[in-house]
Short mmCIF file of C-alpha atoms and ligand atoms in Angstrom, two decimals:
data_model
loop_
_atom_site.label_atom_id
_atom_site.label_comp_id
_atom_site.label_asym_id
_atom_site.label_seq_id
_atom_site.Cartn_x
_atom_site.Cartn_y
_atom_site.Cartn_z
CA UNK A 1 63.25 97.90 51.75
CA UNK A 2 64.13 94.07 51.57
CA UNK A 3 62.33 92.67 48.13
CA UNK A 4 61.50 88.52 47.31
CA UNK A 5 60.26 89.05 43.88
CA UNK A 6 58.50 85.10 43.51
CA UNK A 7 61.51 83.69 44.73
CA UNK A 8 61.23 79.51 44.72
CA UNK A 9 62.97 76.71 45.37
CA UNK A 10 63.10 72.75 44.58
CA UNK A 11 63.28 70.29 46.57
CA UNK A 12 63.02 66.72 45.35
CA UNK A 13 59.93 66.63 47.51
CA UNK A 14 59.30 69.62 48.06
CA UNK A 15 58.49 73.65 46.22
CA UNK A 16 59.45 76.42 48.40
CA UNK A 17 57.69 80.00 46.97
CA UNK A 18 58.18 83.37 48.98
CA UNK A 19 56.61 86.30 48.40
CA UNK A 20 56.78 89.45 50.39
CA UNK A 21 58.39 92.69 50.42
CA UNK A 22 59.44 94.64 53.95
CA UNK A 23 60.31 98.09 54.91
CA UNK A 24 63.50 99.12 56.03
CA UNK A 25 63.66 98.81 59.31
CA UNK A 26 60.03 97.00 60.22
CA UNK A 27 59.71 93.13 61.58
CA UNK A 28 58.10 89.96 59.77
CA UNK A 29 56.74 86.75 61.01
CA UNK A 30 57.45 84.18 58.78
CA UNK A 31 54.38 81.51 60.04
CA UNK A 32 52.91 78.24 59.23
CA UNK A 33 53.89 74.34 60.04
CA UNK A 34 56.88 72.73 60.92
CA UNK A 35 58.36 71.79 56.94
CA UNK A 36 56.30 74.66 55.53
CA UNK A 37 59.30 75.68 54.51
CA UNK A 38 60.41 79.28 56.98
CA UNK A 39 64.33 77.94 57.47
CA UNK A 40 64.46 77.43 53.81
CA UNK A 41 63.15 80.70 53.23
CA UNK A 42 65.69 81.84 55.74
CA UNK A 43 68.74 79.93 54.35
CA UNK A 44 67.76 81.63 50.35
CA UNK A 45 67.88 85.48 52.14
CA UNK A 46 70.92 83.95 54.11
CA UNK A 47 72.75 82.34 50.50
CA UNK A 48 73.02 79.58 52.41
CA UNK A 49 70.87 78.25 49.21
CA UNK A 50 70.10 79.50 45.64
CA UNK A 51 66.96 80.20 44.43
CA UNK A 52 65.81 78.22 40.95
CA UNK A 53 63.61 80.51 40.44
CA UNK A 54 63.13 85.14 41.73
CA UNK A 55 64.92 87.94 42.73
CA UNK A 56 66.20 89.26 45.90
CA UNK A 57 67.01 92.79 46.75
CA UNK A 58 67.75 94.66 49.77
CA UNK A 59 67.95 98.44 49.46
CA UNK A 60 68.51 98.18 45.47
CA UNK A 61 70.84 95.76 45.89
CA UNK A 62 71.11 92.52 43.89
CA UNK A 63 71.26 89.86 47.08
CA UNK A 64 71.76 87.52 44.99
CA UNK A 65 75.23 88.30 43.17
CA UNK A 66 76.44 88.55 47.03
CA UNK A 67 77.95 85.68 48.81
CA UNK A 68 76.55 84.92 51.89
CA UNK A 69 79.81 86.53 54.26
CA UNK A 70 78.94 89.13 52.11
CA UNK A 71 75.30 90.11 52.55
CA UNK A 72 74.42 92.86 54.88
CA UNK A 73 73.19 90.56 57.20
CA UNK A 74 73.26 88.46 60.45
CA UNK A 75 71.62 84.70 60.78
CA UNK A 76 70.59 83.40 64.34
CA UNK A 77 70.45 79.60 62.67
CA UNK A 78 67.96 77.01 64.48
CA UNK A 79 70.27 74.49 65.59
CA UNK A 80 74.06 74.33 66.20
CA UNK A 81 74.71 77.93 66.61
CA UNK A 82 77.77 77.70 69.68
CA UNK A 83 80.90 76.60 69.25
CA UNK A 84 81.42 73.85 72.15
CA UNK A 85 84.71 74.87 72.35
CA UNK A 86 84.83 78.27 72.53
CA UNK A 87 83.94 80.26 75.95
CA UNK A 88 80.53 82.61 75.97
CA UNK A 89 82.57 85.32 75.26
CA UNK A 90 84.26 83.95 72.99
CA UNK A 91 81.05 82.12 70.71
CA UNK A 92 79.84 85.99 70.39
CA UNK A 93 83.13 87.56 69.97
CA UNK A 94 83.81 85.45 67.15
CA UNK A 95 80.68 86.98 65.11
CA UNK A 96 82.45 90.50 65.56
CA UNK A 97 85.62 89.60 64.79
CA UNK A 98 86.64 85.43 63.45
CA UNK A 99 90.40 86.73 64.79
CA UNK A 100 88.78 87.35 68.25
CA UNK A 101 91.09 90.12 68.47
CA UNK A 102 88.82 93.24 69.55
CA UNK A 103 89.05 96.70 71.22
CA UNK A 104 87.81 97.86 74.43
CA UNK A 105 85.37 98.69 73.22
CA UNK A 106 84.35 96.18 71.55
CA UNK A 107 84.45 94.02 74.68
CA UNK A 108 82.28 96.41 76.68
CA UNK A 109 79.70 96.07 73.98
CA UNK A 110 79.62 92.34 74.16
CA UNK A 111 79.86 92.46 78.07
CA UNK A 112 76.80 94.47 78.46
CA UNK A 113 75.25 92.82 75.77
CA UNK A 114 75.76 89.23 77.55
CA UNK A 115 74.09 90.86 80.65
CA UNK A 116 70.79 92.36 78.14
CA UNK A 117 70.32 88.85 77.78
CA UNK A 118 70.31 87.68 81.90
CA UNK A 119 73.88 85.99 81.31
CA UNK A 120 75.85 88.62 83.42
CA UNK A 121 79.37 87.29 84.57
CA UNK A 122 78.62 83.48 82.72
CA UNK A 123 81.45 85.08 80.26
CA UNK A 124 84.01 82.32 80.55
CA UNK A 125 81.02 79.69 80.88
CA UNK A 126 81.10 76.47 77.62
CA UNK A 127 77.99 76.45 76.08
CA UNK A 128 77.41 72.37 78.29
CA UNK A 129 77.45 74.39 80.78
CA UNK A 130 74.77 76.28 80.13
CA UNK A 131 70.77 75.32 79.43
CA UNK A 132 69.48 74.99 75.79
CA UNK A 133 66.81 78.41 76.75
CA UNK A 134 70.15 79.70 78.60
CA UNK A 135 72.17 78.67 75.35
CA UNK A 136 69.82 80.54 72.32
CA UNK A 137 70.13 83.49 74.18
CA UNK A 138 74.00 84.11 73.82
CA UNK A 139 73.32 83.19 69.80
CA UNK A 140 70.45 85.98 70.48
CA UNK A 141 73.40 87.72 71.94
CA UNK A 142 75.74 86.91 68.84
CA UNK A 143 72.85 88.06 65.95
CA UNK A 144 72.14 91.20 67.71
CA UNK A 145 76.25 92.33 68.51
CA UNK A 146 76.98 91.49 64.84
CA UNK A 147 74.02 93.32 63.64
CA UNK A 148 75.65 96.51 64.51
CA UNK A 149 78.62 96.29 65.06
CA UNK A 150 79.20 95.47 61.94
CA UNK A 151 76.71 97.09 59.85
CA UNK A 152 74.59 94.29 58.87
CA UNK A 153 71.13 95.62 59.37
CA UNK A 154 69.21 92.73 58.60
CA UNK A 155 68.35 90.54 61.11
CA UNK A 156 67.24 86.94 60.90
CA UNK A 157 66.27 84.78 63.74
CA UNK A 158 65.18 81.17 63.58
CA UNK A 159 62.19 80.34 65.47
CA UNK A 160 65.21 82.36 68.04
CA UNK A 161 62.12 81.83 71.65
CA UNK A 162 61.60 77.88 71.71
CA UNK A 163 63.75 77.55 74.64
CA UNK A 164 62.65 80.25 75.97
CA UNK A 165 59.93 80.50 79.17
CA UNK A 166 57.50 83.12 78.59
CA UNK A 167 58.70 86.48 81.40
CA UNK A 168 61.97 85.62 79.44
CA UNK A 169 60.55 85.87 76.20
CA UNK A 170 58.89 89.42 76.87
CA UNK A 171 61.68 90.72 77.88
CA UNK A 172 63.34 90.08 75.45
CA UNK A 173 61.37 90.84 72.69
CA UNK A 174 61.31 94.32 73.74
CA UNK A 175 65.29 93.74 73.35
CA UNK A 176 64.83 92.93 70.15
CA UNK A 177 62.31 95.23 69.65
CA UNK A 178 64.12 98.82 71.44
CA UNK A 179 66.89 97.62 69.32
CA UNK A 180 65.25 97.51 65.76
CA UNK A 181 63.51 100.78 66.16
CA UNK A 182 67.54 102.65 67.69
CA UNK A 183 69.23 101.35 65.21
CA UNK A 184 66.46 100.69 62.27
CA UNK A 185 67.11 97.13 62.08
CA UNK A 186 65.39 94.83 59.08
CA UNK A 187 63.83 91.98 61.49
CA UNK A 188 63.05 88.62 59.89
CA UNK A 189 61.95 85.77 62.17
CA UNK A 190 60.06 82.43 62.09
CA UNK A 191 58.44 81.56 64.75
CA UNK A 192 54.72 78.99 65.22
CA UNK A 193 53.35 81.63 68.21
CA UNK A 194 51.63 84.27 66.93
CA UNK A 195 52.08 86.10 70.05
CA UNK A 196 55.73 86.89 68.83
CA UNK A 197 54.54 88.23 65.80
CA UNK A 198 52.47 90.76 67.61
CA UNK A 199 54.67 91.95 70.36
CA UNK A 200 57.56 92.91 67.94
CA UNK A 201 54.61 94.41 65.39
CA UNK A 202 55.96 92.52 62.73
CA UNK A 203 53.81 91.79 59.75
CA UNK A 204 52.53 88.06 59.34
CA UNK A 205 54.12 86.29 56.17
CA UNK A 206 52.59 83.13 55.88
CA UNK A 207 53.14 80.25 53.96
CA UNK A 208 49.91 78.36 52.28
CA UNK A 209 51.60 74.85 51.50
P1 ADP B 1 60.44 74.80 58.19
O1 ADP B 1 62.14 75.30 58.75
O2 ADP B 1 59.65 75.75 57.81
O3 ADP B 1 59.89 73.87 59.05
P2 ADP B 1 61.76 73.72 56.17
O4 ADP B 1 62.40 75.45 55.30
O5 ADP B 1 62.95 73.18 57.14
O6 ADP B 1 60.43 74.00 56.72
O7 ADP B 1 61.45 72.86 54.96
C1 ADP B 1 60.60 72.61 53.86
C2 ADP B 1 60.47 71.52 53.46
O8 ADP B 1 61.84 71.43 52.46
C3 ADP B 1 59.91 69.91 54.38
O9 ADP B 1 59.34 69.96 53.55
C4 ADP B 1 62.07 69.56 54.37
O10 ADP B 1 61.08 68.63 54.58
C5 ADP B 1 62.13 70.44 52.94
N1 ADP B 1 63.41 69.54 52.97
C6 ADP B 1 64.57 71.34 54.01
N2 ADP B 1 65.56 70.63 54.03
C7 ADP B 1 65.95 69.75 52.64
C8 ADP B 1 66.56 69.23 52.23
N3 ADP B 1 68.07 69.12 52.68
N4 ADP B 1 66.97 67.66 51.53
C9 ADP B 1 65.21 67.98 51.17
N5 ADP B 1 64.27 67.76 51.62
C10 ADP B 1 64.24 69.42 52.14
MG1 MG B 2 63.07 75.30 60.59
#
């Protein structure tokens, strides 16, 4: 279980509070208007921000005691997920092994992952040769593969479908749902669309400020 117990973070002009529990293998959608605290909450779970008050644990382990890279999670940022000078293949591989020294099996899994987000054969391209929606799918592929191959069972996705049209959205949501169930991933997604939450069978956490 992931538990955020009265977590609070104070910006000079705003204070963000989050308080929820999520069973392992389930999904939760963070919802609310722009500026309500969705990204801040994901940054707090990932360890890029430290809360001023509150506790946070995952399967009984105190997350606040762990540095970001030691936390059992994979995080797709709202923006700036790809390295512009690396190919797509390298962009995904670096999420698995920063040295890019990958086994044959890992390479195959990257190819499969690219194919599963509709980018078969795109591995040698650079991000600037892709549309916004295609770039978003590469980021998603990296988030997913890092969860699966690096034992990072908590997957954080910050508005992952904002650049996707409806049919792709439906397809990618089905893919995420399938992987979540098969691999018992615990998923937190931020979104503006209640339909995304429903399609992911996600419980909803709504920020009321
Ligand atoms: P959301 O992702 O829901 O759009 P954010 O978590 O990005 O919201 O922001 C929550 C609130 O915190 C907003 O009011 C925003 O202006 C404020 N905020 C975010 N980042 C900073 C920052 N670095 N410095 C000061 N205030 C910030
Ligand atoms: Mg945000």
